[in-house]
Amino acid sequence: MSSSALPSAPLARFGPWWPGVAVLVLMCTVLLASGITVDNVRAAIRATARLSLVCFCLAYAASALWQVRPTPLSAWLRRHRRQWGLLFVASHTVHLVFIGMLRLLDPALFASLVPAATLVSGTLAYAVLWAMGLSSNDRVAARMGAPAWRRLHTWGSHYLWLSFAVAYGKRVPLDAVYALPFALLLVVLGLRLGCALRRPSSSVPSRP
């Protein structure tokens, strides 16, 4: 990457981690300020799901976006893609906490909203999510080795994409508003697939 494609020094140093955590904490505080009720917890579940989706899409497509359009902004997103990934881990872990709270507050409602198949696929998704989060540490990544690390983060990110796509796609017939996040998922997948098809077969993909 040429120096002209790099963002300015202040922007390059400023990452999304701490502002993202502050937004997550503030959002949860506001949503629960009037008490831990079923309605408030469900609102927090929806809010953290949407924040998780944004962070995931930014981490998932950052490198591909930079390859398609190498601007200062896309270079900044690519530089901080690990932080976007860790924000996704943090937000989706909080999301799981709220799901657990809903189960405690209203077991019947929880059972009606979360079928057994979703519990199984969701458990696997969180196992993948936390494995990717833990392996984002340089020391852990070095112990894993580049091939194993790359397989986990490549196939893991695709599985998480599929989890989001199923979760939002099945709701589109019920509420057209879900077409927007589903369309976003298709866009970021298209970016990834387009860059993969353009990449020479002899090249070795770099660490995402």
PDB file of C-alpha atoms in Angstrom, residues 8-92:
ATOM      1  CA  SER A   8      -3.671  11.165   7.867  1.00  0.00           C
ATOM      2  CA  ALA A   9      -1.663  10.488  11.017  1.00  0.00           C
ATOM      3  CA  PRO A  10      -4.335  11.560  13.554  1.00  0.00           C
ATOM      4  CA  LEU A  11      -6.991   9.455  11.832  1.00  0.00           C
ATOM      5  CA  ALA A  12      -4.620   6.488  11.506  1.00  0.00           C
ATOM      6  CA  ARG A  13      -3.901   6.519  15.249  1.00  0.00           C
ATOM      7  CA  PHE A  14      -7.547   6.882  16.261  1.00  0.00           C
ATOM      8  CA  GLY A  15      -9.247   3.492  16.371  1.00  0.00           C
ATOM      9  CA  PRO A  16     -12.862   2.540  17.083  1.00  0.00           C
ATOM     10  CA  TRP A  17     -12.278   0.369  20.177  1.00  0.00           C
ATOM     11  CA  TRP A  18     -12.823   2.719  23.111  1.00  0.00           C
ATOM     12  CA  PRO A  19     -15.471   4.915  21.422  1.00  0.00           C
ATOM     13  CA  GLY A  20     -17.279   1.732  20.410  1.00  0.00           C
ATOM     14  CA  VAL A  21     -17.249   0.354  23.943  1.00  0.00           C
ATOM     15  CA  ALA A  22     -18.483   3.718  25.254  1.00  0.00           C
ATOM     16  CA  VAL A  23     -21.368   3.679  22.760  1.00  0.00           C
ATOM     17  CA  LEU A  24     -22.249   0.116  23.773  1.00  0.00           C
ATOM     18  CA  VAL A  25     -22.265   0.942  27.483  1.00  0.00           C
ATOM     19  CA  LEU A  26     -24.232   4.173  26.987  1.00  0.00           C
ATOM     20  CA  MET A  27     -26.767   2.465  24.760  1.00  0.00           C
ATOM     21  CA  CYS A  28     -27.405  -0.324  27.274  1.00  0.00           C
ATOM     22  CA  THR A  29     -27.630   2.167  30.143  1.00  0.00           C
ATOM     23  CA  VAL A  30     -30.235   4.272  28.352  1.00  0.00           C
ATOM     24  CA  LEU A  31     -32.300   1.247  27.330  1.00  0.00           C
ATOM     25  CA  LEU A  32     -32.395  -0.153  30.867  1.00  0.00           C
ATOM     26  CA  ALA A  33     -32.657   3.185  32.699  1.00  0.00           C
ATOM     27  CA  SER A  34     -36.367   2.712  33.401  1.00  0.00           C
ATOM     28  CA  GLY A  35     -35.863  -0.778  34.785  1.00  0.00           C
ATOM     29  CA  ILE A  36     -35.052  -4.329  33.756  1.00  0.00           C
ATOM     30  CA  THR A  37     -38.338  -5.272  32.154  1.00  0.00           C
ATOM     31  CA  VAL A  38     -39.155  -7.666  29.319  1.00  0.00           C
ATOM     32  CA  ASP A  39     -39.769  -4.783  26.918  1.00  0.00           C
ATOM     33  CA  ASN A  40     -36.523  -3.027  27.854  1.00  0.00           C
ATOM     34  CA  VAL A  41     -34.499  -6.214  27.585  1.00  0.00           C
ATOM     35  CA  ARG A  42     -36.008  -6.994  24.189  1.00  0.00           C
ATOM     36  CA  ALA A  43     -35.130  -3.462  23.056  1.00  0.00           C
ATOM     37  CA  ALA A  44     -31.551  -4.035  24.252  1.00  0.00           C
ATOM     38  CA  ILE A  45     -31.435  -7.349  22.381  1.00  0.00           C
ATOM     39  CA  ARG A  46     -32.457  -5.629  19.157  1.00  0.00           C
ATOM     40  CA  ALA A  47     -30.056  -2.716  19.669  1.00  0.00           C
ATOM     41  CA  THR A  48     -27.042  -4.900  20.393  1.00  0.00           C
ATOM     42  CA  ALA A  49     -27.904  -7.138  17.431  1.00  0.00           C
ATOM     43  CA  ARG A  50     -27.844  -4.106  15.127  1.00  0.00           C
ATOM     44  CA  LEU A  51     -24.589  -2.793  16.586  1.00  0.00           C
ATOM     45  CA  SER A  52     -23.083  -6.267  16.229  1.00  0.00           C
ATOM     46  CA  LEU A  53     -24.159  -6.405  12.595  1.00  0.00           C
ATOM     47  CA  VAL A  54     -22.482  -3.074  11.793  1.00  0.00           C
ATOM     48  CA  CYS A  55     -19.229  -4.065  13.520  1.00  0.00           C
ATOM     49  CA  PHE A  56     -19.256  -7.474  11.844  1.00  0.00           C
ATOM     50  CA  CYS A  57     -19.823  -6.027   8.372  1.00  0.00           C
ATOM     51  CA  LEU A  58     -16.998  -3.503   8.825  1.00  0.00           C
ATOM     52  CA  ALA A  59     -14.590  -6.226   9.951  1.00  0.00           C
ATOM     53  CA  TYR A  60     -15.804  -8.690   7.314  1.00  0.00           C
ATOM     54  CA  ALA A  61     -15.478  -6.327   4.356  1.00  0.00           C
ATOM     55  CA  ALA A  62     -12.660  -3.973   5.427  1.00  0.00           C
ATOM     56  CA  SER A  63      -9.883  -5.578   3.377  1.00  0.00           C
ATOM     57  CA  ALA A  64     -12.122  -6.149   0.363  1.00  0.00           C
ATOM     58  CA  LEU A  65     -13.384  -2.566   0.444  1.00  0.00           C
ATOM     59  CA  TRP A  66      -9.814  -1.258   0.490  1.00  0.00           C
ATOM     60  CA  GLN A  67      -8.929  -3.441  -2.503  1.00  0.00           C
ATOM     61  CA  VAL A  68     -11.954  -2.193  -4.453  1.00  0.00           C
ATOM     62  CA  ARG A  69     -11.552   1.459  -3.458  1.00  0.00           C
ATOM     63  CA  PRO A  70      -8.257   2.358  -1.712  1.00  0.00           C
ATOM     64  CA  THR A  71      -9.179   5.652  -0.069  1.00  0.00           C
ATOM     65  CA  PRO A  72      -8.021   7.099   3.278  1.00  0.00           C
ATOM     66  CA  LEU A  73     -11.272   5.936   4.879  1.00  0.00           C
ATOM     67  CA  SER A  74     -11.058   2.377   3.533  1.00  0.00           C
ATOM     68  CA  ALA A  75      -7.385   2.275   4.558  1.00  0.00           C
ATOM     69  CA  TRP A  76      -8.391   3.321   8.086  1.00  0.00           C
ATOM     70  CA  LEU A  77     -11.111   0.663   8.216  1.00  0.00           C
ATOM     71  CA  ARG A  78      -8.629  -1.953   7.039  1.00  0.00           C
ATOM     72  CA  ARG A  79      -5.988  -0.834   9.529  1.00  0.00           C
ATOM     73  CA  HIS A  80      -8.469  -1.214  12.398  1.00  0.00           C
ATOM     74  CA  ARG A  81     -10.346  -4.288  11.187  1.00  0.00           C
ATOM     75  CA  ARG A  82      -9.171  -6.263  14.222  1.00  0.00           C
ATOM     76  CA  GLN A  83     -10.693  -3.649  16.511  1.00  0.00           C
ATOM     77  CA  TRP A  84     -13.963  -3.816  14.581  1.00  0.00           C
ATOM     78  CA  GLY A  85     -13.868  -7.571  15.071  1.00  0.00           C
ATOM     79  CA  LEU A  86     -13.267  -7.248  18.800  1.00  0.00           C
ATOM     80  CA  LEU A  87     -16.087  -4.708  19.065  1.00  0.00           C
ATOM     81  CA  PHE A  88     -18.299  -7.264  17.366  1.00  0.00           C
ATOM     82  CA  VAL A  89     -17.252  -9.870  19.933  1.00  0.00           C
ATOM     83  CA  ALA A  90     -17.978  -7.466  22.800  1.00  0.00           C
ATOM     84  CA  SER A  91     -21.340  -6.312  21.431  1.00  0.00           C
ATOM     85  CA  HIS A  92     -22.542  -9.809  20.614  1.00  0.00           C
TER      86      HIS A  92
END
